Coordinates of C-alpha atoms in Angstrom, one line a residue:
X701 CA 126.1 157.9 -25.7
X702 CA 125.5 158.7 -29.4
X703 CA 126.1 161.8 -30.8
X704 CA 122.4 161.5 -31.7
X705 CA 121.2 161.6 -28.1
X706 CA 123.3 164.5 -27.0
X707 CA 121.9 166.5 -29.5
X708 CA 118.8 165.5 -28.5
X709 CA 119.5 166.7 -25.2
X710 CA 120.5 170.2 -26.3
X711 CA 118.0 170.7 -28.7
X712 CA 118.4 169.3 -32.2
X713 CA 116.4 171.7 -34.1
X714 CA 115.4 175.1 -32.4
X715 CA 116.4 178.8 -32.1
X716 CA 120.5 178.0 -32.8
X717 CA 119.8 175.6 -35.9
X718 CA 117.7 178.2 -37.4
X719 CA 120.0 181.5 -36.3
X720 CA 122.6 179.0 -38.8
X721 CA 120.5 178.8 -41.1
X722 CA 119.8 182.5 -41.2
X723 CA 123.8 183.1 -41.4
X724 CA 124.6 180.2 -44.0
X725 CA 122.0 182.2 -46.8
X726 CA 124.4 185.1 -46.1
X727 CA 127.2 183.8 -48.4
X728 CA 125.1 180.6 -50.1
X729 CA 123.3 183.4 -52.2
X730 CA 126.1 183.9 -54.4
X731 CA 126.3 180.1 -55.5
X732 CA 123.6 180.2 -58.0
X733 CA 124.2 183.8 -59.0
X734 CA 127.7 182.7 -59.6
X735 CA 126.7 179.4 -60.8
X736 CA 124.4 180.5 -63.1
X737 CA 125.9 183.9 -64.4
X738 CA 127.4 182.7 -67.6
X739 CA 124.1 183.2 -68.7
X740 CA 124.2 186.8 -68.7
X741 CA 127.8 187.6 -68.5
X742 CA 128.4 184.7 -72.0
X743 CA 125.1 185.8 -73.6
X744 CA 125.7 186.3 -77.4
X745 CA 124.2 189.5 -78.7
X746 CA 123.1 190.1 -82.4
X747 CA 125.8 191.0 -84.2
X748 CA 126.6 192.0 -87.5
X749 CA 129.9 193.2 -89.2
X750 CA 130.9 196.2 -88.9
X751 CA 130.5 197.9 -92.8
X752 CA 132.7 201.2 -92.3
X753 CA 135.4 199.5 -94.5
X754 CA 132.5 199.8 -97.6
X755 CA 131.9 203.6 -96.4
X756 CA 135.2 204.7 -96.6
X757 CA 134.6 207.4 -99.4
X758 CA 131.1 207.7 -97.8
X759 CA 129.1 206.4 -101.0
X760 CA 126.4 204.6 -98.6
X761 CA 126.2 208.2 -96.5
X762 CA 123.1 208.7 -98.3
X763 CA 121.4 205.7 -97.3
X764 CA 119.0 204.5 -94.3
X765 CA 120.4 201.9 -92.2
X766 CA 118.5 199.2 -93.7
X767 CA 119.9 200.0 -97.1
X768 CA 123.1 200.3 -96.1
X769 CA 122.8 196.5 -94.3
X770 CA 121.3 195.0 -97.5
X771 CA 124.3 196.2 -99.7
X772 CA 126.6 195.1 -97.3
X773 CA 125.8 192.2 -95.5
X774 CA 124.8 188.9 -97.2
X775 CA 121.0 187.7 -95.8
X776 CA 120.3 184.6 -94.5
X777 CA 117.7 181.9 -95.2
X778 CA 114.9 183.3 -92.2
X779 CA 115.8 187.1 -93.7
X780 CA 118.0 188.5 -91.2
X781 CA 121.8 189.6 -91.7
X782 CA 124.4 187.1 -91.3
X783 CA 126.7 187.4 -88.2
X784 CA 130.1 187.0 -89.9
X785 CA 130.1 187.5 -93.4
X786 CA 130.5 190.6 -95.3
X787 CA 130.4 191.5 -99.0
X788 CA 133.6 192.4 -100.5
X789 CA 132.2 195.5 -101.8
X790 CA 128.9 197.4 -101.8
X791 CA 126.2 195.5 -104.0
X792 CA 124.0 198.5 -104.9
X793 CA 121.7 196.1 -106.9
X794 CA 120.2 194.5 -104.3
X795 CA 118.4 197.6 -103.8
X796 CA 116.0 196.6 -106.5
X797 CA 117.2 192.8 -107.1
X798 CA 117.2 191.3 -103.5
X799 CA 116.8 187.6 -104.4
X800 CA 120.9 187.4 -105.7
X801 CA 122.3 188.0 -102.4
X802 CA 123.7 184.2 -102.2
X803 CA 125.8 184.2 -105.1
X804 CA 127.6 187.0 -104.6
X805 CA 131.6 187.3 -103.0
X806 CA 131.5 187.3 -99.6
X807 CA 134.4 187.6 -97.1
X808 CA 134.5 187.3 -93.0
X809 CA 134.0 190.5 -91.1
X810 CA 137.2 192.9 -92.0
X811 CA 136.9 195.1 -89.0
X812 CA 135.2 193.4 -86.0
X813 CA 131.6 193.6 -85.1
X814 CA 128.6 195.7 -84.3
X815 CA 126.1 194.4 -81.7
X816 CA 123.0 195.1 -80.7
X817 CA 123.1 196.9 -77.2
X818 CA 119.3 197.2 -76.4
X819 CA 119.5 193.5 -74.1
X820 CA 123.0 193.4 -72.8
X821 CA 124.9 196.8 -72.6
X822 CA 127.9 194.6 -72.6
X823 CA 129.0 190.8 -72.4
X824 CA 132.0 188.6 -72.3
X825 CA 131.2 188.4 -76.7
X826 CA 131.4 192.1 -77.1
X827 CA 134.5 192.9 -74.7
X828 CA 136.8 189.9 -76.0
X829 CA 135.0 189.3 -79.2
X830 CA 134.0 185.5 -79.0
X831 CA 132.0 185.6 -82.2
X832 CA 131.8 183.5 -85.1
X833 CA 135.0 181.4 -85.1
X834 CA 135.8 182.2 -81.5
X835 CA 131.9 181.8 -80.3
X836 CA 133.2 177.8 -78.8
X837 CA 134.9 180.3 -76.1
X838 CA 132.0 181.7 -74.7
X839 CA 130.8 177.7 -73.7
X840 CA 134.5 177.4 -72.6
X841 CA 134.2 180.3 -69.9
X842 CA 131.6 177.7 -68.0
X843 CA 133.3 174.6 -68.1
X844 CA 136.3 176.8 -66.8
X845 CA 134.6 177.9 -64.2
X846 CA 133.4 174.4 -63.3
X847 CA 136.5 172.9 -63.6
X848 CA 137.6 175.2 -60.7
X849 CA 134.6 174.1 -58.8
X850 CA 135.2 170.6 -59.4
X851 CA 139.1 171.4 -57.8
X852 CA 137.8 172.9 -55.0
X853 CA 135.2 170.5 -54.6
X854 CA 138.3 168.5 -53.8
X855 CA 140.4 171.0 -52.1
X856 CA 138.1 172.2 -49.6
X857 CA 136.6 168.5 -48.8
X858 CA 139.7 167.2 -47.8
X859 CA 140.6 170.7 -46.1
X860 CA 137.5 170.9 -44.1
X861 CA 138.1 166.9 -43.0
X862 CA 141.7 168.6 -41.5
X863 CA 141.2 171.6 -40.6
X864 CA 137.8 172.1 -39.6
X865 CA 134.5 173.5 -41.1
X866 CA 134.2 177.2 -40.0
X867 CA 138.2 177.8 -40.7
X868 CA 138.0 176.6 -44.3
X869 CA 134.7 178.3 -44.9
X870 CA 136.3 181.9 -44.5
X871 CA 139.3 181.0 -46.1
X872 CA 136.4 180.0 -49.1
X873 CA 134.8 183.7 -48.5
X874 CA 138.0 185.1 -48.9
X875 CA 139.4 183.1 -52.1
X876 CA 136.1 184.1 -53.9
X877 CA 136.2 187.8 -53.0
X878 CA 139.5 188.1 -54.0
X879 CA 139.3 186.5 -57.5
X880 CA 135.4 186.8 -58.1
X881 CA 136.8 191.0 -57.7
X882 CA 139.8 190.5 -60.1
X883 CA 137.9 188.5 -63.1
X884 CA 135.7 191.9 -63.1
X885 CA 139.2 193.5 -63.9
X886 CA 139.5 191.1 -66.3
X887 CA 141.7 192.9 -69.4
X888 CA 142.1 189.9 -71.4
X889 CA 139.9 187.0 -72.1
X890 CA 142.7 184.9 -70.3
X891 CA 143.2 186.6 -67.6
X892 CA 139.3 186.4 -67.3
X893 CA 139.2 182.5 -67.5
X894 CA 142.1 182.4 -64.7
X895 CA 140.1 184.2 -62.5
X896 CA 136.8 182.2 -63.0
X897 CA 138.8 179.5 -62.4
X898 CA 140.3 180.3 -58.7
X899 CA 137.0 182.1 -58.2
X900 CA 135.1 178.6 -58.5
X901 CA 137.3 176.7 -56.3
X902 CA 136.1 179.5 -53.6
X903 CA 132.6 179.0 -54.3
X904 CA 132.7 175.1 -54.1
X905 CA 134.2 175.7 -50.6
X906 CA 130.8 177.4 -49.4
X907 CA 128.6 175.1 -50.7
X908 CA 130.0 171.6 -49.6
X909 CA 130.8 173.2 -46.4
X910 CA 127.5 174.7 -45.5
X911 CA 125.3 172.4 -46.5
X912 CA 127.4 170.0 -43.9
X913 CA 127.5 172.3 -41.0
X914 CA 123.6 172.6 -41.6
X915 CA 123.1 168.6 -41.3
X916 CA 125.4 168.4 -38.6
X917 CA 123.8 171.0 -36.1
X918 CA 120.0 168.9 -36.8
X919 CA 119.0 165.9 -35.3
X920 CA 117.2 162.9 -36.8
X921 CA 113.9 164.6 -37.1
X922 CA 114.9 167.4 -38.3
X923 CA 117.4 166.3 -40.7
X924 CA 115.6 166.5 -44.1
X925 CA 113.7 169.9 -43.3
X926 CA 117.0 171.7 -42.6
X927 CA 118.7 170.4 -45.7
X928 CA 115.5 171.6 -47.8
X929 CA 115.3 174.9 -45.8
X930 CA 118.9 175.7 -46.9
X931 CA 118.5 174.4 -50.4
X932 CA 115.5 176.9 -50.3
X933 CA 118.3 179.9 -50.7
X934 CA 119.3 178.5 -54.3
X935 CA 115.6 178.9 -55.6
X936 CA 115.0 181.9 -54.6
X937 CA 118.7 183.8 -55.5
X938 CA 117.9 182.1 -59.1
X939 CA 114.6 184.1 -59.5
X940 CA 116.3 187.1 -58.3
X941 CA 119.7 186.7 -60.6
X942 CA 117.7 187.7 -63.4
X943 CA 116.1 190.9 -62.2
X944 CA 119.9 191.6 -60.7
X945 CA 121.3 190.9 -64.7
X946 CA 118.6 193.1 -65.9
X947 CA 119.0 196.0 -63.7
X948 CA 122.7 195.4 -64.1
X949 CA 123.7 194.8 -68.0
X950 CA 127.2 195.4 -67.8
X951 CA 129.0 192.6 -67.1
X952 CA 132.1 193.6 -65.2
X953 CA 129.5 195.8 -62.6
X954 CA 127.1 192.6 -62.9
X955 CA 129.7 190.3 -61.7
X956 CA 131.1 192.9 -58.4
X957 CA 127.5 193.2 -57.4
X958 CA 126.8 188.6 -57.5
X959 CA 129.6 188.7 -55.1
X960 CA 128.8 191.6 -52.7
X961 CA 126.8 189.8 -50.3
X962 CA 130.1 187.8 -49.3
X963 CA 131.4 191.1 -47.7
X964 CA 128.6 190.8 -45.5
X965 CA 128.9 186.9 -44.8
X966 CA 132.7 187.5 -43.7
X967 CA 131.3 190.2 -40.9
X968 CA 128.8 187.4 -39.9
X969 CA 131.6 184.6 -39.7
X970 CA 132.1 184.9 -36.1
X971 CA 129.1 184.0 -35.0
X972 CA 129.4 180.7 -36.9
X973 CA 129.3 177.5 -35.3
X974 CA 132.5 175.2 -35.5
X975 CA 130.8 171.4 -35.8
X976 CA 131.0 169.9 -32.6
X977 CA 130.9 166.5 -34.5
X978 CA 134.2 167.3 -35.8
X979 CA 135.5 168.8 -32.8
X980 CA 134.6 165.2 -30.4
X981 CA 135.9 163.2 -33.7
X982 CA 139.1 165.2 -33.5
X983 CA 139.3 165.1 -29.8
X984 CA 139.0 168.8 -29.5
X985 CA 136.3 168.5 -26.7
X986 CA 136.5 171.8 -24.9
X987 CA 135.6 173.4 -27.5
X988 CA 133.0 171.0 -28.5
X989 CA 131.5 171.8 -25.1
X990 CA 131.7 175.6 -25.7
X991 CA 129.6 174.9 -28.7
X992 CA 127.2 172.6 -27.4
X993 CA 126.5 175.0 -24.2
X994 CA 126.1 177.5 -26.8
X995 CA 123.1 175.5 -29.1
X996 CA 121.8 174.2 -25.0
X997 CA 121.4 177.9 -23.8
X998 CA 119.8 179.0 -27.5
X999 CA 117.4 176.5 -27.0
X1000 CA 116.7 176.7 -23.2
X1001 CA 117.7 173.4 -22.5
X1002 CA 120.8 174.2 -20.3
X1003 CA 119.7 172.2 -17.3
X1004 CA 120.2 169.1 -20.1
X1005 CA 123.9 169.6 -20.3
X1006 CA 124.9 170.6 -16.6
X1007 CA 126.1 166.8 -16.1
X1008 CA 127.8 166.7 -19.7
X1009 CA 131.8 168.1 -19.0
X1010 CA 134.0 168.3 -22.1
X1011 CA 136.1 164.6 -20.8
X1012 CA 132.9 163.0 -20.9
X1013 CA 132.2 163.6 -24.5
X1014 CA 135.2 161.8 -25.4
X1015 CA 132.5 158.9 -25.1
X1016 CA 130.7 159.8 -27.6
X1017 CA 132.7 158.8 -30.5
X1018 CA 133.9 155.2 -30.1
X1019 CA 138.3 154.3 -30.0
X1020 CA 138.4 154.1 -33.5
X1021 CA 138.2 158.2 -33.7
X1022 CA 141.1 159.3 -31.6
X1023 CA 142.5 162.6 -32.5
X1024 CA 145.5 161.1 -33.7
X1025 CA 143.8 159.4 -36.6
X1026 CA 144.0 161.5 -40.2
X1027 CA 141.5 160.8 -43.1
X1028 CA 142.1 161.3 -46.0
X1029 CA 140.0 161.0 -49.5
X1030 CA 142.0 157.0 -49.6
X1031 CA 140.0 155.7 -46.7
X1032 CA 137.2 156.3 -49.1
X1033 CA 138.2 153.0 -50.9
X1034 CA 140.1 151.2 -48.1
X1035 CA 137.6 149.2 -46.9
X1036 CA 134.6 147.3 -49.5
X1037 CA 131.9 149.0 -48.6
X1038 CA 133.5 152.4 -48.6
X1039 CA 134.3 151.6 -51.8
X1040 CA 131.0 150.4 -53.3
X1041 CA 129.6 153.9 -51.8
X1042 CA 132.0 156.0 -53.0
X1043 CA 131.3 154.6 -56.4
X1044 CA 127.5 154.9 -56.5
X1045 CA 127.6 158.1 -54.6
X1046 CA 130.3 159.3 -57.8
X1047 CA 127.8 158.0 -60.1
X1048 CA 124.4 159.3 -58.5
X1049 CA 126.2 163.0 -58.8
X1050 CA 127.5 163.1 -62.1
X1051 CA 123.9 162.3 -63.3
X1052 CA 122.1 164.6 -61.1
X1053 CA 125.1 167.7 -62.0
X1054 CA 125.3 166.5 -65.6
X1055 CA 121.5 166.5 -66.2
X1056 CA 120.9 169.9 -64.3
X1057 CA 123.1 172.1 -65.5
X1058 CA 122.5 171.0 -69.2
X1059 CA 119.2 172.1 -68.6
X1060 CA 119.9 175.5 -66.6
X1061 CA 122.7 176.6 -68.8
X1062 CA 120.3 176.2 -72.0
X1063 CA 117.8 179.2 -71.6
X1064 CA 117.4 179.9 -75.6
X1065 CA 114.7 177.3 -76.3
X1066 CA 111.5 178.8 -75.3
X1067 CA 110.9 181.7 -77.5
X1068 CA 111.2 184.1 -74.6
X1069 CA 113.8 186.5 -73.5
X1070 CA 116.5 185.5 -71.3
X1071 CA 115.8 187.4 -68.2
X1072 CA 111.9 185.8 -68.3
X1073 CA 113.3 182.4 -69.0
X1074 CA 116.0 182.2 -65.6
X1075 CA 113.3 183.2 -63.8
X1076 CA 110.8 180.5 -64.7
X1077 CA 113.3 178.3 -64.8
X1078 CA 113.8 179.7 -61.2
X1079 CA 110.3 179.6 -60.2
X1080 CA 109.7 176.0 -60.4
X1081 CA 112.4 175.1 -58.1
X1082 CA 109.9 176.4 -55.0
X1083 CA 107.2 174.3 -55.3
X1084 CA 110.0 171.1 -56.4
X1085 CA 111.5 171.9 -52.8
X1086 CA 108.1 171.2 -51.5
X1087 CA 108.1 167.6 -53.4
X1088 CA 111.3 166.7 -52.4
X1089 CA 110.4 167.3 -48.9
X1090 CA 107.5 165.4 -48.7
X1091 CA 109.1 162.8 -50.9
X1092 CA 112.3 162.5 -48.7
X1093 CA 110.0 162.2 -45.4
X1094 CA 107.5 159.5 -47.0
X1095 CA 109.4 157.5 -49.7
X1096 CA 112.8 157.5 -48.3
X1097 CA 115.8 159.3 -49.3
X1098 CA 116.9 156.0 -52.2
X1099 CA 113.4 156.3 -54.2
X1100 CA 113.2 160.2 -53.7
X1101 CA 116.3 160.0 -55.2
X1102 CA 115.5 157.5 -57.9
X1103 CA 112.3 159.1 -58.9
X1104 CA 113.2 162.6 -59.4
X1105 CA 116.8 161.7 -61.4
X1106 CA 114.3 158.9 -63.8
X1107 CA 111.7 161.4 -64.5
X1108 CA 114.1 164.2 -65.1
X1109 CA 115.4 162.1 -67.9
X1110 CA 111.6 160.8 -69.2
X1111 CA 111.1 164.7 -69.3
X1112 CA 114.3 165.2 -71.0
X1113 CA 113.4 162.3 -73.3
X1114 CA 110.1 163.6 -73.7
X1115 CA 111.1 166.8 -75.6
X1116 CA 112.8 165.1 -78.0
X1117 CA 110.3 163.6 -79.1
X1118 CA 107.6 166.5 -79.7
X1119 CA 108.1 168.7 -82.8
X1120 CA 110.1 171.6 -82.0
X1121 CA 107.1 173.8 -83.5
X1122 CA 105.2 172.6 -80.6
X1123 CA 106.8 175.1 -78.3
X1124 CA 103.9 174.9 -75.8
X1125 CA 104.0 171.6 -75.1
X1126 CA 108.0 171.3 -75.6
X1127 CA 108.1 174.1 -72.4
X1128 CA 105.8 173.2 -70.5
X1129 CA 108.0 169.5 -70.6
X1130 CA 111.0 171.4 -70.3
X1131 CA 109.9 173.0 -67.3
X1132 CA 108.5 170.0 -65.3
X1133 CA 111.9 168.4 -65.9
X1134 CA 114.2 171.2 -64.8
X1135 CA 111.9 171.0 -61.7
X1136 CA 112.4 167.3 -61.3
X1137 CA 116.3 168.2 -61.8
X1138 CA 116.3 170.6 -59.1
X1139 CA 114.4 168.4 -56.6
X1140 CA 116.9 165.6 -57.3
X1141 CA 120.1 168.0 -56.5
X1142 CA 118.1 168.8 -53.2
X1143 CA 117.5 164.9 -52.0
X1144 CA 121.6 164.1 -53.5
X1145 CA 122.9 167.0 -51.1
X1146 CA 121.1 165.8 -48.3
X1147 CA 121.4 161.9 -48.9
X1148 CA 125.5 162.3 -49.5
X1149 CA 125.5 163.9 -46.1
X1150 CA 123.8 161.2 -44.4
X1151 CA 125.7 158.3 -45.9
X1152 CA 128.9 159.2 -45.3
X1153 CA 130.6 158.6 -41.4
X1154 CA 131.4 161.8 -39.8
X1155 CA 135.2 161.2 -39.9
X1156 CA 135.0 161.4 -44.0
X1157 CA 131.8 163.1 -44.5
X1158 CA 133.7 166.2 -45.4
X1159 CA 135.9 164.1 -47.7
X1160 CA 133.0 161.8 -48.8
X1161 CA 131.3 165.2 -49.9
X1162 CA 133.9 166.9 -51.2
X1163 CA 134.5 163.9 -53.5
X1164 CA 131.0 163.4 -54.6
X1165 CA 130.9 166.9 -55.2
X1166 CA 134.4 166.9 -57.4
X1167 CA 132.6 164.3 -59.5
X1168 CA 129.1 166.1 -60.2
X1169 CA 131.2 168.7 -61.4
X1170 CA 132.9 166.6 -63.9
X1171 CA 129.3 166.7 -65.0
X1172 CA 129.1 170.0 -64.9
X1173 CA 132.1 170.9 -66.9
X1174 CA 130.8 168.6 -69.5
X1175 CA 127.6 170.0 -69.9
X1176 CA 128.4 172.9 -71.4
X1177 CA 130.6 171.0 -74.4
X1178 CA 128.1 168.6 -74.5
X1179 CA 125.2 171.3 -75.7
X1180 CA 128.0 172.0 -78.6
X1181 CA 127.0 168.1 -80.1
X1182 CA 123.5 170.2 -81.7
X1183 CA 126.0 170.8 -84.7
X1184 CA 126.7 167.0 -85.2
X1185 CA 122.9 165.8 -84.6
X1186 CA 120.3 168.4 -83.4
X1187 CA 118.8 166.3 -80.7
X1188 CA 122.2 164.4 -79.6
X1189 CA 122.6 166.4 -76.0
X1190 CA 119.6 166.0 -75.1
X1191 CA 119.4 162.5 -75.6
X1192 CA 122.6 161.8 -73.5
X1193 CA 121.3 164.3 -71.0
X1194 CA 118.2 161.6 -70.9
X1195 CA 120.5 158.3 -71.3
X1196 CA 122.6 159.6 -68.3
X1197 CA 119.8 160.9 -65.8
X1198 CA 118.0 157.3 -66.5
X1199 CA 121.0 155.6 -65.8
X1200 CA 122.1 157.2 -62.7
X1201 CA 118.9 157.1 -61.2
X1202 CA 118.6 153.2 -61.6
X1203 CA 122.2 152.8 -59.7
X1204 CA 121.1 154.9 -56.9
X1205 CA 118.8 151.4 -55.9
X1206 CA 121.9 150.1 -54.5
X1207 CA 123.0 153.1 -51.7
X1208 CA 121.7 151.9 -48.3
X1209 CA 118.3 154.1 -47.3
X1210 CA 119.3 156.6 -44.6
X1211 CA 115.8 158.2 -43.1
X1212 CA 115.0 158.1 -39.7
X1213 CA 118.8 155.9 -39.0
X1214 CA 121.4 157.7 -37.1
X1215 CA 124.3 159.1 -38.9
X1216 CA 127.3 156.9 -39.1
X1217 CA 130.4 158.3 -37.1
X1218 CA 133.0 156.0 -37.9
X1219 CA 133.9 153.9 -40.6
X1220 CA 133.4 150.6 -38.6
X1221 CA 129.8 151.9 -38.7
X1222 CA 129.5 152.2 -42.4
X1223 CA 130.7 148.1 -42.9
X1224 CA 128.5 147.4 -39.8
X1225 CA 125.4 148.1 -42.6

């Protein structure tokens, strides 16, 4: 019997698939407030020098705030203050001669900064003061941060493969309470990157692990509307972040209160479901039974299951699995065809990570406040969700995920080429393609999962998901190449979705098929 049938038999999508549905939001809420909080906690504030060096035998005490600015602070070609250049000393005669601003001395900032408040009470720029020649930092703090997801991506894939799903996923709770706490304790800029760091290695851990347990607990039917109802979490947590960032704008409370709702997911852990996939692949098939007699009585089909006993399940998984038998991340390339997926599969999520997160971790372009722009940006992932639901169960899982990667780069391309005057038509663009972007990380999540043999689907994950986040760490740097060539990143961001998504042709369509348990199964294909 296939693991497939027995499922069937106990109910592959009822009241137990959604009661783990309902527990995996618990903790999977934090992964895009987490994911997405550098653009709160990195935010830049206006800044100016601070000018009390000039005062120091009060001569500007006399003058309005606005005088005192223009005799002290060099303007800039749109009118405003510069950020990081002071006059050497007060230039009274701009009071009356404004137009000679440029030629006058002018050093860098003597004394540190003063920022604007009024947005962000305070920020990882104002605590650490990564301004001006130490602004690269503030990009820094996310590829950090994903560089410790892309670890743990590793980490907890192979871990999961070992030790089981629901083990690793509280040791994945606990990693990200403990350091997620500490970076808020952060006394050094440092110390604050460390932190991020073990934080995101945490975080990975709850996503690849979830989002398998999830697949793994739904039959063939039920498959791509339990990956989308997960993925449904994301969405929504990213139209709330920005409410939570504006009711919260200090960033050390900001980033206690994003990982609160993983105090709550650790008192939910017990009722967790180990996979029984795992547990028959492992040869750990009382348990498996416990489990499966568990989702049978949930879904009041125990009559289904009164012939099953735990020896007979070791049936269900063919020689090849015996408990004895270790994967690792090598049997991903010991065999050809393993090979050729883990390659494309590499590929497919670099593009979808790369292109996504250069687009969600660039909120500045629309003309609008930051708190207004994650939520659009936010918004438009609910109805995408729909699309890549009724794109996964009509086209296929290979041209959903060909279409949405391809047109998130012809959006991408798209705004290059309209005038950046032409901010209507540049968001409305914008926007389409971070929808198209978020539909394509929801068909790669489920696709990976259903690609990959049960015995290295963890692994296969984990590995995929270790190479999306090579994407991700890049992105950041990436948005830096506006300095070199204004249009430069969003050009490769295009170049890279387009490419990607043309690859993805050659991964095997998985929709309506039954999941591969073994190996042997993936080069029987």
């Amino acid at each position: 019997m296939k693991f497939e049938n027995l499922l069937a038999e106990v109910g592959g999508f009822g009241k137990y698939q959604i009661s783990l549905i309902a527990l995996l939001v618990i903790p999977r809420v934090t992964l895009p407030f987490n994911f997405l909080l550098n653009n709160f906690i990195a935010a830049i504030p206006s800044h100016h020098c601070d000018i009390s060096s000039l005062n120091a035998d009060g001569i500007l005490g006399n003058l309005s705030r606005e005088e005192r600015l223009t005799v002290s602070i060099p303007a800039q070609e749109d009118g405003t203050f510069a950020s990081c250049h002071m006059f050497s000393h007060p230039q009274f005669h701009l009071l009356t001669n404004y137009s000679n601003s440029t030629e006058l001395p002018i050093v860098e900032c003597q004394n540190g900064w003063v920022y604007d408040n009024s947005t962000i009470k305070s920020a990882l720029a104002t605590e650490f003061e990564l301004v001006c020649d130490r602004k690269g930092l503030n990009k820094a703090t996310a590829t950090i941060f994903f560089v410790g997801v892309m670890v743990g991506a590793a980490i907890f894939g192979w871990m999961s493969d070992r030790y089981g799903r629901k083990r690793m996923l509280m040791l994945s709770y606990l990693i990200t309470i403990i350091f997620g706490v500490a970076s808020a304790f952060s006394q050094s800029f440092i110390m604050f990157a460390i932190m991020r760091f073990l934080s995101g290695i945490g975080l990975t851990g709850i996503s690849i692990i979830s989002i398998v347990l999830c697949v793994e607990w739904a039959d063939i039917a039920h498959r791509t509307i339990a990956g989308v109802i997960i993925s449904f979490d994301w969405s929504i947590s990213t139209m709330i972040l920005p409410g939570i960032a504006y009711l919260v704008k200090d960033w050390r409370p900001l980033i206690i209160t994003v990982t609160a709702p993983l105090g709550l997911a650790v008192l939910t852990w017990r009722w967790i479901p180990e996979s029984a996939r795992w547990l028959i692949a492992n040869g750990r098939l009382e348990e498996a039974h416990f489990y499966l007699s568990k989702c049978a009585s949930a879904n009041k089909r125990q009559h289904n299951l009164r012939d099953i006993k735990p020896e007979t399940l070791a049936n269900v998984i063919i020689a090849e699995d015996r408990s004895d038998r270790k994967y690792s991340y090598l049997d991903l390339v010991r065999t050809s065809k393993m090979r050729k997926l883990a390659l494309l599969t590499g590929i497919t999520w670099f593009g979808v990570a790369f292109t996504y997160y250069g687009i969600s971790l660039n909120i500045t372009g629309f003309g609008l406040n930051l708190y207004l722009t994650q939520f659009i940006y936010g918004a438009i992932e609910v109805p995408s969700k729909l699309v890549a639901y009724l794109c996964l169960n009509k086209l296929g899982r290979r041209y959903s995920q060909v279409g949405t990667l391809v047109t998130t780069g012809v959006c991408i391309g798209i705004t290059v080429l309209i005038p950046r005057d032409l901010w209507l038509p540049r968001t409305i663009i914008s926007v389409l393609g971070k929808g198209f972007s978020e539909a394509s990380f929801t068909c790669v999540f489920l696709y990976t999962t259903e690609l990959y043999p049960t015995v290295l689907r963890q692994n296969g994950l984990g590995y995929s998901s270790f190479v999306g986040r090579v994407g991700v760490s890049l992105a950041p740097l990436v948005s830096l190449l506006d300095e070199v060539w204004l249009p430069l990143p969003q050009v490769l961001f295009c170049a890279v979705a387009v490419s990607a998504g043309f690859l993805a042709l050659l991964l095997s369509e998985t929709h309506n098929v039954r999941l591969p348990e073994t190996i042997e199964d993936v080069e029987k294909t």
